[in-house]
Amino acid sequence: MLYNGIQALDLVGPHEVFFGANRLLDSTDSTEPRYELISASVGGDGPICTESGSRLMADQALPAPAGPFDTIVVPGGSGSRATTSAEMGRLTSWLEAAAPNAHRVATVCTGAFVAAAAGICDGRRVTTHWAYAGQLAGTYPSIEVAPDSIYVVDEFLWSSAGVTAGIDLALALVQSDLGTDVAQTIARHLVVYLRRPGGQTQFGAPVWSDQPTSPPIETARDLIHSDPGTDLSVNRLASACAMSPRNFARRFRAEVGEPPARYIERVRVEAARHLLEQGDAGLESIAARCGFGTVETMRRAFHRRLGTSPDAYRRQVGGR
């Protein structure tokens, strides 16, 4: 499905995976059926404008919703969140009618907003780009949003995180259709994981939280960020703010949105991420510099926050 304001990679990434499957099947003279790749848009077979300004040509207008369809792929992009636009209205109406006639529906990134507006996500578990997971959950409270998942499968509904996660989703679809060997071969050609380790939190913004509204809590926050490796006990921070530990902890949570210990762990993980990405320091040194004390403590924090270990994270991002 194409529309104006689409994220081009949400379309092109899965397309390359399915094309790769066809090419592989052709090279091995397999009797497995090939994917027939058709792009269709509300506006017909004319060009659509992506959110980055490039133009793509649809193969055809949206077909009659009666189908049958094997897989309907709904890419994301800024246009997908314009659910009140006339174009999105026509698209969601079509998807609502077509979904019951499809074997499966797959959303990439914020394409989940289109599926949600069409009513096919109600009561189901889905994921989307980490930056829009809160918006999706707030707009559609009947949906269970999994903000850290790379992709989620709930019966006929498949959904993926942002942008390149559409490749992960397409590989999972191919794996389901044609087996692990075919999907693994395609992944190797694309130089990606068949199933990447960890969740999408590891690619999120460094530290996002509510900003303090009072000078004492601003002081505490600045102390935390200026040296994550130092003593950041509640007693020390409270003393620096001229507050009792109990009152400090209460005020910090009210203004920042989480307890001091949880916020400090988040900052320390981000500091460790930076060191893992930029240098070749040993894990023991990084754990000490970032205030974890031991590698095991740092490893547990990484698993809680990122769903992966420090050494695996370093390998993923190409740290030395």
PDB file of C-alpha atoms in Angstrom:
ATOM      1  CA  MET A   1       0.000   0.000   0.000  1.00  0.00           C
ATOM      2  CA  LEU A   2       1.397   3.378  -1.050  1.00  0.00           C
ATOM      3  CA  TYR A   3       0.334   6.839   0.035  1.00  0.00           C
ATOM      4  CA  ASN A   4       1.819  10.322   0.201  1.00  0.00           C
ATOM      5  CA  GLY A   5       4.168  10.793   3.137  1.00  0.00           C
ATOM      6  CA  ILE A   6       5.357   7.182   3.125  1.00  0.00           C
ATOM      7  CA  GLN A   7       8.773   6.284   4.584  1.00  0.00           C
ATOM      8  CA  ALA A   8      10.536   4.891   1.523  1.00  0.00           C
ATOM      9  CA  LEU A   9      12.609   2.320   3.431  1.00  0.00           C
ATOM     10  CA  ASP A  10       9.445   0.867   4.951  1.00  0.00           C
ATOM     11  CA  LEU A  11       8.450  -0.148   1.437  1.00  0.00           C
ATOM     12  CA  VAL A  12      11.797  -0.817  -0.222  1.00  0.00           C
ATOM     13  CA  GLY A  13      13.260  -2.893   2.644  1.00  0.00           C
ATOM     14  CA  PRO A  14      10.546  -5.584   2.668  1.00  0.00           C
ATOM     15  CA  HIS A  15      10.374  -5.471  -1.151  1.00  0.00           C
ATOM     16  CA  GLU A  16      14.082  -6.364  -1.356  1.00  0.00           C
ATOM     17  CA  VAL A  17      13.578  -9.294   1.023  1.00  0.00           C
ATOM     18  CA  PHE A  18      10.694 -10.752  -0.996  1.00  0.00           C
ATOM     19  CA  PHE A  19      12.570 -10.140  -4.246  1.00  0.00           C
ATOM     20  CA  GLY A  20      15.588 -11.870  -2.700  1.00  0.00           C
ATOM     21  CA  ALA A  21      13.436 -14.898  -1.933  1.00  0.00           C
ATOM     22  CA  ASN A  22      12.248 -15.070  -5.548  1.00  0.00           C
ATOM     23  CA  ARG A  23      15.796 -14.760  -6.869  1.00  0.00           C
ATOM     24  CA  LEU A  24      17.011 -17.490  -4.538  1.00  0.00           C
ATOM     25  CA  LEU A  25      14.185 -19.825  -5.526  1.00  0.00           C
ATOM     26  CA  ASP A  26      14.927 -19.201  -9.213  1.00  0.00           C
ATOM     27  CA  SER A  27      18.614 -19.981  -8.718  1.00  0.00           C
ATOM     28  CA  THR A  28      17.843 -23.302  -7.044  1.00  0.00           C
ATOM     29  CA  ASP A  29      15.043 -24.315  -9.438  1.00  0.00           C
ATOM     30  CA  SER A  30      12.750 -24.647  -6.453  1.00  0.00           C
ATOM     31  CA  THR A  31       9.117 -25.527  -7.035  1.00  0.00           C
ATOM     32  CA  GLU A  32       8.000 -23.222  -4.207  1.00  0.00           C
ATOM     33  CA  PRO A  33       5.607 -20.474  -5.366  1.00  0.00           C
ATOM     34  CA  ARG A  34       7.140 -17.054  -5.921  1.00  0.00           C
ATOM     35  CA  TYR A  35       6.008 -13.801  -4.353  1.00  0.00           C
ATOM     36  CA  GLU A  36       4.026 -11.581  -6.705  1.00  0.00           C
ATOM     37  CA  LEU A  37       4.995  -8.069  -5.648  1.00  0.00           C
ATOM     38  CA  ILE A  38       2.361  -5.421  -6.388  1.00  0.00           C
ATOM     39  CA  SER A  39       2.362  -1.852  -5.105  1.00  0.00           C
ATOM     40  CA  ALA A  40      -1.014  -0.129  -5.035  1.00  0.00           C
ATOM     41  CA  SER A  41      -2.115   3.322  -3.954  1.00  0.00           C
ATOM     42  CA  VAL A  42      -5.318   5.227  -3.372  1.00  0.00           C
ATOM     43  CA  GLY A  43      -4.392   7.618  -6.159  1.00  0.00           C
ATOM     44  CA  GLY A  44      -3.911   4.978  -8.849  1.00  0.00           C
ATOM     45  CA  ASP A  45      -0.751   4.159 -10.752  1.00  0.00           C
ATOM     46  CA  GLY A  46       0.718   7.666 -10.579  1.00  0.00           C
ATOM     47  CA  PRO A  47       3.639   8.840  -8.428  1.00  0.00           C
ATOM     48  CA  ILE A  48       3.422   9.333  -4.693  1.00  0.00           C
ATOM     49  CA  CYS A  49       5.746  11.582  -2.694  1.00  0.00           C
ATOM     50  CA  THR A  50       7.699  10.026   0.175  1.00  0.00           C
ATOM     51  CA  GLU A  51       8.312  11.962   3.380  1.00  0.00           C
ATOM     52  CA  SER A  52      11.928  12.552   2.287  1.00  0.00           C
ATOM     53  CA  GLY A  53      10.797  14.076  -1.008  1.00  0.00           C
ATOM     54  CA  SER A  54      11.590  11.244  -3.424  1.00  0.00           C
ATOM     55  CA  ARG A  55       8.825   9.918  -5.648  1.00  0.00           C
ATOM     56  CA  LEU A  56       7.680   6.346  -6.130  1.00  0.00           C
ATOM     57  CA  MET A  57       5.408   4.903  -8.792  1.00  0.00           C
ATOM     58  CA  ALA A  58       2.618   2.557  -7.785  1.00  0.00           C
ATOM     59  CA  ASP A  59       1.876  -0.412 -10.029  1.00  0.00           C
ATOM     60  CA  GLN A  60      -1.856   0.166  -9.827  1.00  0.00           C
ATOM     61  CA  ALA A  61      -4.731   1.620  -7.859  1.00  0.00           C
ATOM     62  CA  LEU A  62      -5.986  -0.268  -4.836  1.00  0.00           C
ATOM     63  CA  PRO A  63      -7.853  -3.341  -6.079  1.00  0.00           C
ATOM     64  CA  ALA A  64     -11.346  -4.312  -5.019  1.00  0.00           C
ATOM     65  CA  PRO A  65     -11.179  -5.163  -1.300  1.00  0.00           C
ATOM     66  CA  ALA A  66     -12.877  -8.510  -1.854  1.00  0.00           C
ATOM     67  CA  GLY A  67      -9.475 -10.014  -2.615  1.00  0.00           C
ATOM     68  CA  PRO A  68      -8.354 -12.633  -1.930  1.00  0.00           C
ATOM     69  CA  PHE A  69      -4.964 -11.383  -0.746  1.00  0.00           C
ATOM     70  CA  ASP A  70      -2.050 -13.282   0.714  1.00  0.00           C
ATOM     71  CA  THR A  71      -0.221 -10.468   2.535  1.00  0.00           C
ATOM     72  CA  ILE A  72      -1.112  -6.788   2.763  1.00  0.00           C
ATOM     73  CA  VAL A  73       1.919  -4.723   3.787  1.00  0.00           C
ATOM     74  CA  VAL A  74       1.207  -1.307   5.277  1.00  0.00           C
ATOM     75  CA  PRO A  75       4.362   0.858   5.415  1.00  0.00           C
ATOM     76  CA  GLY A  76       4.743   3.766   7.821  1.00  0.00           C
ATOM     77  CA  GLY A  77       5.742   7.382   7.427  1.00  0.00           C
ATOM     78  CA  SER A  78       4.472  10.807   8.395  1.00  0.00           C
ATOM     79  CA  GLY A  79       1.421  10.359   6.181  1.00  0.00           C
ATOM     80  CA  SER A  80       0.273   7.344   8.190  1.00  0.00           C
ATOM     81  CA  ARG A  81      -0.301   9.512  11.256  1.00  0.00           C
ATOM     82  CA  ALA A  82      -2.472  11.999   9.328  1.00  0.00           C
ATOM     83  CA  THR A  83      -5.499   9.811  10.008  1.00  0.00           C
ATOM     84  CA  THR A  84      -7.951  12.673   9.466  1.00  0.00           C
ATOM     85  CA  SER A  85      -6.805  13.346   5.883  1.00  0.00           C
ATOM     86  CA  ALA A  86      -9.041  12.356   2.985  1.00  0.00           C
ATOM     87  CA  GLU A  87      -6.343  10.058   1.591  1.00  0.00           C
ATOM     88  CA  MET A  88      -5.943   8.229   4.915  1.00  0.00           C
ATOM     89  CA  GLY A  89      -9.716   8.001   5.218  1.00  0.00           C
ATOM     90  CA  ARG A  90      -9.943   6.177   1.891  1.00  0.00           C
ATOM     91  CA  LEU A  91      -6.969   3.992   2.766  1.00  0.00           C
ATOM     92  CA  THR A  92      -8.268   2.921   6.182  1.00  0.00           C
ATOM     93  CA  SER A  93     -11.716   2.230   4.748  1.00  0.00           C
ATOM     94  CA  TRP A  94     -10.162   0.004   2.099  1.00  0.00           C
ATOM     95  CA  LEU A  95      -8.002  -1.810   4.650  1.00  0.00           C
ATOM     96  CA  GLU A  96     -10.960  -2.365   6.969  1.00  0.00           C
ATOM     97  CA  ALA A  97     -12.841  -4.047   4.115  1.00  0.00           C
ATOM     98  CA  ALA A  98      -9.839  -5.920   2.697  1.00  0.00           C
ATOM     99  CA  ALA A  99      -8.288  -7.308   5.896  1.00  0.00           C
ATOM    100  CA  PRO A 100     -10.877 -10.097   6.378  1.00  0.00           C
ATOM    101  CA  ASN A 101     -10.016 -11.288   2.860  1.00  0.00           C
ATOM    102  CA  ALA A 102      -6.257 -11.448   3.498  1.00  0.00           C
ATOM    103  CA  HIS A 103      -4.186 -14.300   4.881  1.00  0.00           C
ATOM    104  CA  ARG A 104      -2.254 -11.740   6.925  1.00  0.00           C
ATOM    105  CA  VAL A 105      -1.704  -8.012   7.362  1.00  0.00           C
ATOM    106  CA  ALA A 106       1.792  -6.687   8.084  1.00  0.00           C
ATOM    107  CA  THR A 107       2.496  -3.154   9.315  1.00  0.00           C
ATOM    108  CA  VAL A 108       5.899  -1.507   9.234  1.00  0.00           C
ATOM    109  CA  CYS A 109       6.795   1.283  11.655  1.00  0.00           C
ATOM    110  CA  THR A 110       3.890   3.720  11.998  1.00  0.00           C
ATOM    111  CA  GLY A 111       1.870   1.772   9.465  1.00  0.00           C
ATOM    112  CA  ALA A 112       0.338   0.424  12.681  1.00  0.00           C
ATOM    113  CA  PHE A 113      -1.595   3.701  12.917  1.00  0.00           C
ATOM    114  CA  VAL A 114      -3.340   2.929   9.612  1.00  0.00           C
ATOM    115  CA  ALA A 115      -4.237  -0.578  10.760  1.00  0.00           C
ATOM    116  CA  ALA A 116      -5.394   0.766  14.123  1.00  0.00           C
ATOM    117  CA  ALA A 117      -7.600   3.373  12.444  1.00  0.00           C
ATOM    118  CA  ALA A 118      -9.070   0.548  10.347  1.00  0.00           C
ATOM    119  CA  GLY A 119     -10.010  -1.279  13.553  1.00  0.00           C
ATOM    120  CA  ILE A 120      -8.002  -4.424  12.863  1.00  0.00           C
ATOM    121  CA  CYS A 121      -5.639  -3.968  15.841  1.00  0.00           C
ATOM    122  CA  ASP A 122      -8.397  -3.864  18.481  1.00  0.00           C
ATOM    123  CA  GLY A 123      -7.633  -6.272  21.307  1.00  0.00           C
ATOM    124  CA  ARG A 124      -4.353  -7.288  19.717  1.00  0.00           C
ATOM    125  CA  ARG A 125      -0.691  -6.876  20.565  1.00  0.00           C
ATOM    126  CA  VAL A 126       1.310  -4.731  18.137  1.00  0.00           C
ATOM    127  CA  THR A 127       4.518  -2.757  17.970  1.00  0.00           C
ATOM    128  CA  THR A 128       5.604   0.396  16.182  1.00  0.00           C
ATOM    129  CA  HIS A 129       8.544   2.816  16.166  1.00  0.00           C
ATOM    130  CA  TRP A 130       9.678   3.456  19.755  1.00  0.00           C
ATOM    131  CA  ALA A 131       9.175   7.210  19.345  1.00  0.00           C
ATOM    132  CA  TYR A 132       5.454   6.744  18.567  1.00  0.00           C
ATOM    133  CA  ALA A 133       4.571   3.813  20.807  1.00  0.00           C
ATOM    134  CA  GLY A 134       3.140   6.088  23.498  1.00  0.00           C
ATOM    135  CA  GLN A 135       1.052   7.986  20.961  1.00  0.00           C
ATOM    136  CA  LEU A 136      -0.325   4.758  19.502  1.00  0.00           C
ATOM    137  CA  ALA A 137      -1.233   3.413  22.930  1.00  0.00           C
ATOM    138  CA  GLY A 138      -2.813   6.708  23.974  1.00  0.00           C
ATOM    139  CA  THR A 139      -4.841   7.110  20.788  1.00  0.00           C
ATOM    140  CA  TYR A 140      -6.013   3.490  20.677  1.00  0.00           C
ATOM    141  CA  PRO A 141      -6.365   2.223  24.269  1.00  0.00           C
ATOM    142  CA  SER A 142      -7.841  -1.093  23.116  1.00  0.00           C
ATOM    143  CA  ILE A 143      -4.459  -2.051  21.633  1.00  0.00           C
ATOM    144  CA  GLU A 144      -1.645  -3.647  23.627  1.00  0.00           C
ATOM    145  CA  VAL A 145       1.474  -1.840  22.403  1.00  0.00           C
ATOM    146  CA  ALA A 146       4.850  -3.598  22.810  1.00  0.00           C
ATOM    147  CA  PRO A 147       7.266  -0.633  22.601  1.00  0.00           C
ATOM    148  CA  ASP A 148      10.526  -2.614  22.735  1.00  0.00           C
ATOM    149  CA  SER A 149       9.773  -5.401  20.258  1.00  0.00           C
ATOM    150  CA  ILE A 150      11.435  -5.535  16.845  1.00  0.00           C
ATOM    151  CA  TYR A 151       8.343  -7.281  15.505  1.00  0.00           C
ATOM    152  CA  VAL A 152       5.200  -8.880  16.932  1.00  0.00           C
ATOM    153  CA  VAL A 153       2.925 -11.590  15.561  1.00  0.00           C
ATOM    154  CA  ASP A 154      -0.671 -11.791  16.827  1.00  0.00           C
ATOM    155  CA  GLU A 155      -2.527 -14.362  14.723  1.00  0.00           C
ATOM    156  CA  PHE A 156      -3.013 -12.799  11.246  1.00  0.00           C
ATOM    157  CA  LEU A 157      -1.568  -9.408  12.283  1.00  0.00           C
ATOM    158  CA  TRP A 158       2.187  -8.889  11.988  1.00  0.00           C
ATOM    159  CA  SER A 159       3.749  -5.565  13.037  1.00  0.00           C
ATOM    160  CA  SER A 160       7.286  -4.217  13.232  1.00  0.00           C
ATOM    161  CA  ALA A 161       9.247  -1.373  14.773  1.00  0.00           C
ATOM    162  CA  GLY A 162      10.631   1.531  12.813  1.00  0.00           C
ATOM    163  CA  VAL A 163      12.192   1.757   9.370  1.00  0.00           C
ATOM    164  CA  THR A 164      14.811  -1.028   9.001  1.00  0.00           C
ATOM    165  CA  ALA A 165      12.743  -3.312  11.253  1.00  0.00           C
ATOM    166  CA  GLY A 166      10.574  -3.829   8.192  1.00  0.00           C
ATOM    167  CA  ILE A 167      13.430  -5.993   6.902  1.00  0.00           C
ATOM    168  CA  ASP A 168      13.303  -8.060  10.110  1.00  0.00           C
ATOM    169  CA  LEU A 169       9.565  -8.454   9.654  1.00  0.00           C
ATOM    170  CA  ALA A 170       9.849  -9.477   6.004  1.00  0.00           C
ATOM    171  CA  LEU A 171      12.550 -12.025   6.857  1.00  0.00           C
ATOM    172  CA  ALA A 172      10.241 -13.478   9.509  1.00  0.00           C
ATOM    173  CA  LEU A 173       7.452 -13.724   6.929  1.00  0.00           C
ATOM    174  CA  VAL A 174       9.774 -15.501   4.503  1.00  0.00           C
ATOM    175  CA  GLN A 175      10.949 -17.808   7.278  1.00  0.00           C
ATOM    176  CA  SER A 176       7.330 -18.682   8.015  1.00  0.00           C
ATOM    177  CA  ASP A 177       6.613 -19.301   4.315  1.00  0.00           C
ATOM    178  CA  LEU A 178       9.793 -20.916   3.044  1.00  0.00           C
ATOM    179  CA  GLY A 179      11.833 -21.994   6.054  1.00  0.00           C
ATOM    180  CA  THR A 180      14.881 -20.834   7.982  1.00  0.00           C
ATOM    181  CA  ASP A 181      17.486 -21.752   5.342  1.00  0.00           C
ATOM    182  CA  VAL A 182      15.942 -19.483   2.718  1.00  0.00           C
ATOM    183  CA  ALA A 183      15.451 -16.603   5.159  1.00  0.00           C
ATOM    184  CA  GLN A 184      18.999 -16.983   6.527  1.00  0.00           C
ATOM    185  CA  THR A 185      20.492 -16.901   3.028  1.00  0.00           C
ATOM    186  CA  ILE A 186      18.597 -13.697   2.216  1.00  0.00           C
ATOM    187  CA  ALA A 187      19.733 -12.145   5.513  1.00  0.00           C
ATOM    188  CA  ARG A 188      23.369 -12.948   4.697  1.00  0.00           C
ATOM    189  CA  HIS A 189      23.047 -11.315   1.272  1.00  0.00           C
ATOM    190  CA  LEU A 190      21.551  -8.212   2.878  1.00  0.00           C
ATOM    191  CA  VAL A 191      24.248  -8.270   5.598  1.00  0.00           C
ATOM    192  CA  VAL A 192      21.715  -8.261   8.423  1.00  0.00           C
ATOM    193  CA  TYR A 193      20.730 -10.575  11.262  1.00  0.00           C
ATOM    194  CA  LEU A 194      17.975 -13.082  10.569  1.00  0.00           C
ATOM    195  CA  ARG A 195      16.784 -12.146  14.057  1.00  0.00           C
ATOM    196  CA  ARG A 196      18.738  -9.309  15.607  1.00  0.00           C
ATOM    197  CA  PRO A 197      19.526  -9.525  19.329  1.00  0.00           C
ATOM    198  CA  GLY A 198      17.886  -7.181  21.800  1.00  0.00           C
ATOM    199  CA  GLY A 199      14.904  -4.915  21.402  1.00  0.00           C
ATOM    200  CA  GLN A 200      14.442  -1.540  19.753  1.00  0.00           C
ATOM    201  CA  THR A 201      15.114   0.367  22.991  1.00  0.00           C
ATOM    202  CA  GLN A 202      18.813   0.044  22.200  1.00  0.00           C
ATOM    203  CA  PHE A 203      18.261   2.369  19.215  1.00  0.00           C
ATOM    204  CA  GLY A 204      16.128   4.909  21.095  1.00  0.00           C
ATOM    205  CA  ALA A 205      16.923   8.407  22.246  1.00  0.00           C
ATOM    206  CA  PRO A 206      19.641   8.466  24.913  1.00  0.00           C
ATOM    207  CA  VAL A 207      17.741   9.633  27.999  1.00  0.00           C
ATOM    208  CA  TRP A 208      14.259  11.028  27.615  1.00  0.00           C
ATOM    209  CA  SER A 209      12.259  12.083  30.670  1.00  0.00           C
ATOM    210  CA  ASP A 210      10.257  14.915  32.113  1.00  0.00           C
ATOM    211  CA  GLN A 211      12.359  17.960  32.928  1.00  0.00           C
ATOM    212  CA  PRO A 212      12.641  19.025  36.581  1.00  0.00           C
ATOM    213  CA  THR A 213      10.518  21.988  37.535  1.00  0.00           C
ATOM    214  CA  SER A 214      12.405  23.130  40.655  1.00  0.00           C
ATOM    215  CA  PRO A 215      16.028  24.245  41.169  1.00  0.00           C
ATOM    216  CA  PRO A 216      16.868  21.530  43.752  1.00  0.00           C
ATOM    217  CA  ILE A 217      15.879  18.686  41.450  1.00  0.00           C
ATOM    218  CA  GLU A 218      17.651  20.403  38.548  1.00  0.00           C
ATOM    219  CA  THR A 219      20.774  20.407  40.728  1.00  0.00           C
ATOM    220  CA  ALA A 220      20.425  16.670  41.340  1.00  0.00           C
ATOM    221  CA  ARG A 221      19.912  15.951  37.669  1.00  0.00           C
ATOM    222  CA  ASP A 222      22.998  17.960  36.746  1.00  0.00           C
ATOM    223  CA  LEU A 223      25.065  16.058  39.305  1.00  0.00           C
ATOM    224  CA  ILE A 224      23.894  12.753  37.849  1.00  0.00           C
ATOM    225  CA  HIS A 225      24.720  13.707  34.278  1.00  0.00           C
ATOM    226  CA  SER A 226      28.021  15.393  35.047  1.00  0.00           C
ATOM    227  CA  ASP A 227      29.576  12.286  36.588  1.00  0.00           C
ATOM    228  CA  PRO A 228      27.529   9.070  36.400  1.00  0.00           C
ATOM    229  CA  GLY A 229      30.410   7.132  37.946  1.00  0.00           C
ATOM    230  CA  THR A 230      30.492   8.940  41.260  1.00  0.00           C
ATOM    231  CA  ASP A 231      28.512   8.255  44.442  1.00  0.00           C
ATOM    232  CA  LEU A 232      24.915   9.023  43.488  1.00  0.00           C
ATOM    233  CA  SER A 233      23.177   7.663  46.545  1.00  0.00           C
ATOM    234  CA  VAL A 234      19.907   9.257  47.584  1.00  0.00           C
ATOM    235  CA  ASN A 235      21.577  10.511  50.755  1.00  0.00           C
ATOM    236  CA  ARG A 236      24.309  12.335  48.809  1.00  0.00           C
ATOM    237  CA  LEU A 237      21.922  13.821  46.254  1.00  0.00           C
ATOM    238  CA  ALA A 238      19.486  14.861  48.962  1.00  0.00           C
ATOM    239  CA  SER A 239      22.295  16.537  50.890  1.00  0.00           C
ATOM    240  CA  ALA A 240      23.379  18.446  47.770  1.00  0.00           C
ATOM    241  CA  CYS A 241      19.792  19.648  47.401  1.00  0.00           C
ATOM    242  CA  ALA A 242      19.438  20.543  51.111  1.00  0.00           C
ATOM    243  CA  MET A 243      16.531  18.135  51.416  1.00  0.00           C
ATOM    244  CA  SER A 244      15.764  15.074  53.491  1.00  0.00           C
ATOM    245  CA  PRO A 245      16.292  11.779  51.607  1.00  0.00           C
ATOM    246  CA  ARG A 246      12.611  10.922  51.833  1.00  0.00           C
ATOM    247  CA  ASN A 247      11.432  14.307  50.575  1.00  0.00           C
ATOM    248  CA  PHE A 248      14.086  14.321  47.827  1.00  0.00           C
ATOM    249  CA  ALA A 249      13.050  10.896  46.539  1.00  0.00           C
ATOM    250  CA  ARG A 250       9.387  11.936  46.517  1.00  0.00           C
ATOM    251  CA  ARG A 251      10.061  15.242  44.733  1.00  0.00           C
ATOM    252  CA  PHE A 252      12.438  13.652  42.201  1.00  0.00           C
ATOM    253  CA  ARG A 253       9.896  11.034  41.212  1.00  0.00           C
ATOM    254  CA  ALA A 254       7.104  13.621  40.953  1.00  0.00           C
ATOM    255  CA  GLU A 255       9.140  15.940  38.714  1.00  0.00           C
ATOM    256  CA  VAL A 256      11.172  13.486  36.620  1.00  0.00           C
ATOM    257  CA  GLY A 257       8.664  10.666  36.382  1.00  0.00           C
ATOM    258  CA  GLU A 258      10.663   7.837  37.937  1.00  0.00           C
ATOM    259  CA  PRO A 259      12.616   7.090  41.140  1.00  0.00           C
ATOM    260  CA  PRO A 260      16.209   8.376  41.423  1.00  0.00           C
ATOM    261  CA  ALA A 261      17.759   4.889  41.290  1.00  0.00           C
ATOM    262  CA  ARG A 262      15.977   4.023  38.040  1.00  0.00           C
ATOM    263  CA  TYR A 263      16.939   7.318  36.433  1.00  0.00           C
ATOM    264  CA  ILE A 264      20.558   6.931  37.530  1.00  0.00           C
ATOM    265  CA  GLU A 265      20.729   3.437  36.070  1.00  0.00           C
ATOM    266  CA  ARG A 266      19.399   4.791  32.778  1.00  0.00           C
ATOM    267  CA  VAL A 267      22.056   7.518  32.659  1.00  0.00           C
ATOM    268  CA  ARG A 268      24.787   5.041  33.533  1.00  0.00           C
ATOM    269  CA  VAL A 269      23.692   2.659  30.784  1.00  0.00           C
ATOM    270  CA  GLU A 270      23.817   5.518  28.283  1.00  0.00           C
ATOM    271  CA  ALA A 271      27.312   6.477  29.475  1.00  0.00           C
ATOM    272  CA  ALA A 272      28.423   2.867  29.086  1.00  0.00           C
ATOM    273  CA  ARG A 273      26.853   2.673  25.618  1.00  0.00           C
ATOM    274  CA  HIS A 274      28.880   5.687  24.542  1.00  0.00           C
ATOM    275  CA  LEU A 275      32.133   4.130  25.779  1.00  0.00           C
ATOM    276  CA  LEU A 276      31.337   0.824  24.106  1.00  0.00           C
ATOM    277  CA  GLU A 277      30.621   2.585  20.816  1.00  0.00           C
ATOM    278  CA  GLN A 278      33.594   4.914  20.817  1.00  0.00           C
ATOM    279  CA  GLY A 279      36.534   3.075  22.357  1.00  0.00           C
ATOM    280  CA  ASP A 280      38.228  -0.184  23.185  1.00  0.00           C
ATOM    281  CA  ALA A 281      38.199   0.036  26.996  1.00  0.00           C
ATOM    282  CA  GLY A 282      37.609  -3.241  28.792  1.00  0.00           C
ATOM    283  CA  LEU A 283      34.257  -4.037  30.361  1.00  0.00           C
ATOM    284  CA  GLU A 284      35.715  -3.874  33.873  1.00  0.00           C
ATOM    285  CA  SER A 285      37.014  -0.357  33.239  1.00  0.00           C
ATOM    286  CA  ILE A 286      33.712   0.798  31.727  1.00  0.00           C
ATOM    287  CA  ALA A 287      31.699  -0.682  34.592  1.00  0.00           C
ATOM    288  CA  ALA A 288      33.863   1.176  37.113  1.00  0.00           C
ATOM    289  CA  ARG A 289      33.867   4.484  35.201  1.00  0.00           C
ATOM    290  CA  CYS A 290      30.087   4.449  34.797  1.00  0.00           C
ATOM    291  CA  GLY A 291      29.300   3.678  38.425  1.00  0.00           C
ATOM    292  CA  PHE A 292      28.211   0.040  38.110  1.00  0.00           C
ATOM    293  CA  GLY A 293      31.059  -1.290  40.210  1.00  0.00           C
ATOM    294  CA  THR A 294      31.133  -4.729  38.596  1.00  0.00           C
ATOM    295  CA  VAL A 295      30.695  -6.095  35.089  1.00  0.00           C
ATOM    296  CA  GLU A 296      27.875  -8.329  36.308  1.00  0.00           C
ATOM    297  CA  THR A 297      25.931  -5.339  37.657  1.00  0.00           C
ATOM    298  CA  MET A 298      26.413  -3.559  34.327  1.00  0.00           C
ATOM    299  CA  ARG A 299      25.344  -6.675  32.428  1.00  0.00           C
ATOM    300  CA  ARG A 300      22.114  -6.958  34.416  1.00  0.00           C
ATOM    301  CA  ALA A 301      21.358  -3.271  33.801  1.00  0.00           C
ATOM    302  CA  PHE A 302      21.953  -3.705  30.056  1.00  0.00           C
ATOM    303  CA  HIS A 303      19.601  -6.672  29.912  1.00  0.00           C
ATOM    304  CA  ARG A 304      16.922  -4.711  31.770  1.00  0.00           C
ATOM    305  CA  ARG A 305      17.296  -1.624  29.604  1.00  0.00           C
ATOM    306  CA  LEU A 306      18.365  -2.911  26.215  1.00  0.00           C
ATOM    307  CA  GLY A 307      17.623  -6.607  26.155  1.00  0.00           C
ATOM    308  CA  THR A 308      21.234  -7.446  25.327  1.00  0.00           C
ATOM    309  CA  SER A 309      24.634  -7.684  27.029  1.00  0.00           C
ATOM    310  CA  PRO A 310      27.427  -5.062  26.921  1.00  0.00           C
ATOM    311  CA  ASP A 311      29.757  -7.272  24.874  1.00  0.00           C
ATOM    312  CA  ALA A 312      26.968  -8.179  22.430  1.00  0.00           C
ATOM    313  CA  TYR A 313      26.056  -4.495  22.133  1.00  0.00           C
ATOM    314  CA  ARG A 314      29.661  -3.627  21.316  1.00  0.00           C
ATOM    315  CA  ARG A 315      29.724  -6.233  18.551  1.00  0.00           C
ATOM    316  CA  GLN A 316      26.417  -4.938  17.140  1.00  0.00           C
ATOM    317  CA  VAL A 317      27.530  -1.304  16.902  1.00  0.00           C
ATOM    318  CA  GLY A 318      31.041  -2.108  15.726  1.00  0.00           C
ATOM    319  CA  GLY A 319      32.859  -0.768  18.768  1.00  0.00           C
ATOM    320  CA  ARG A 320      36.550  -1.598  18.773  1.00  0.00           C
TER     321      ARG A 320
END
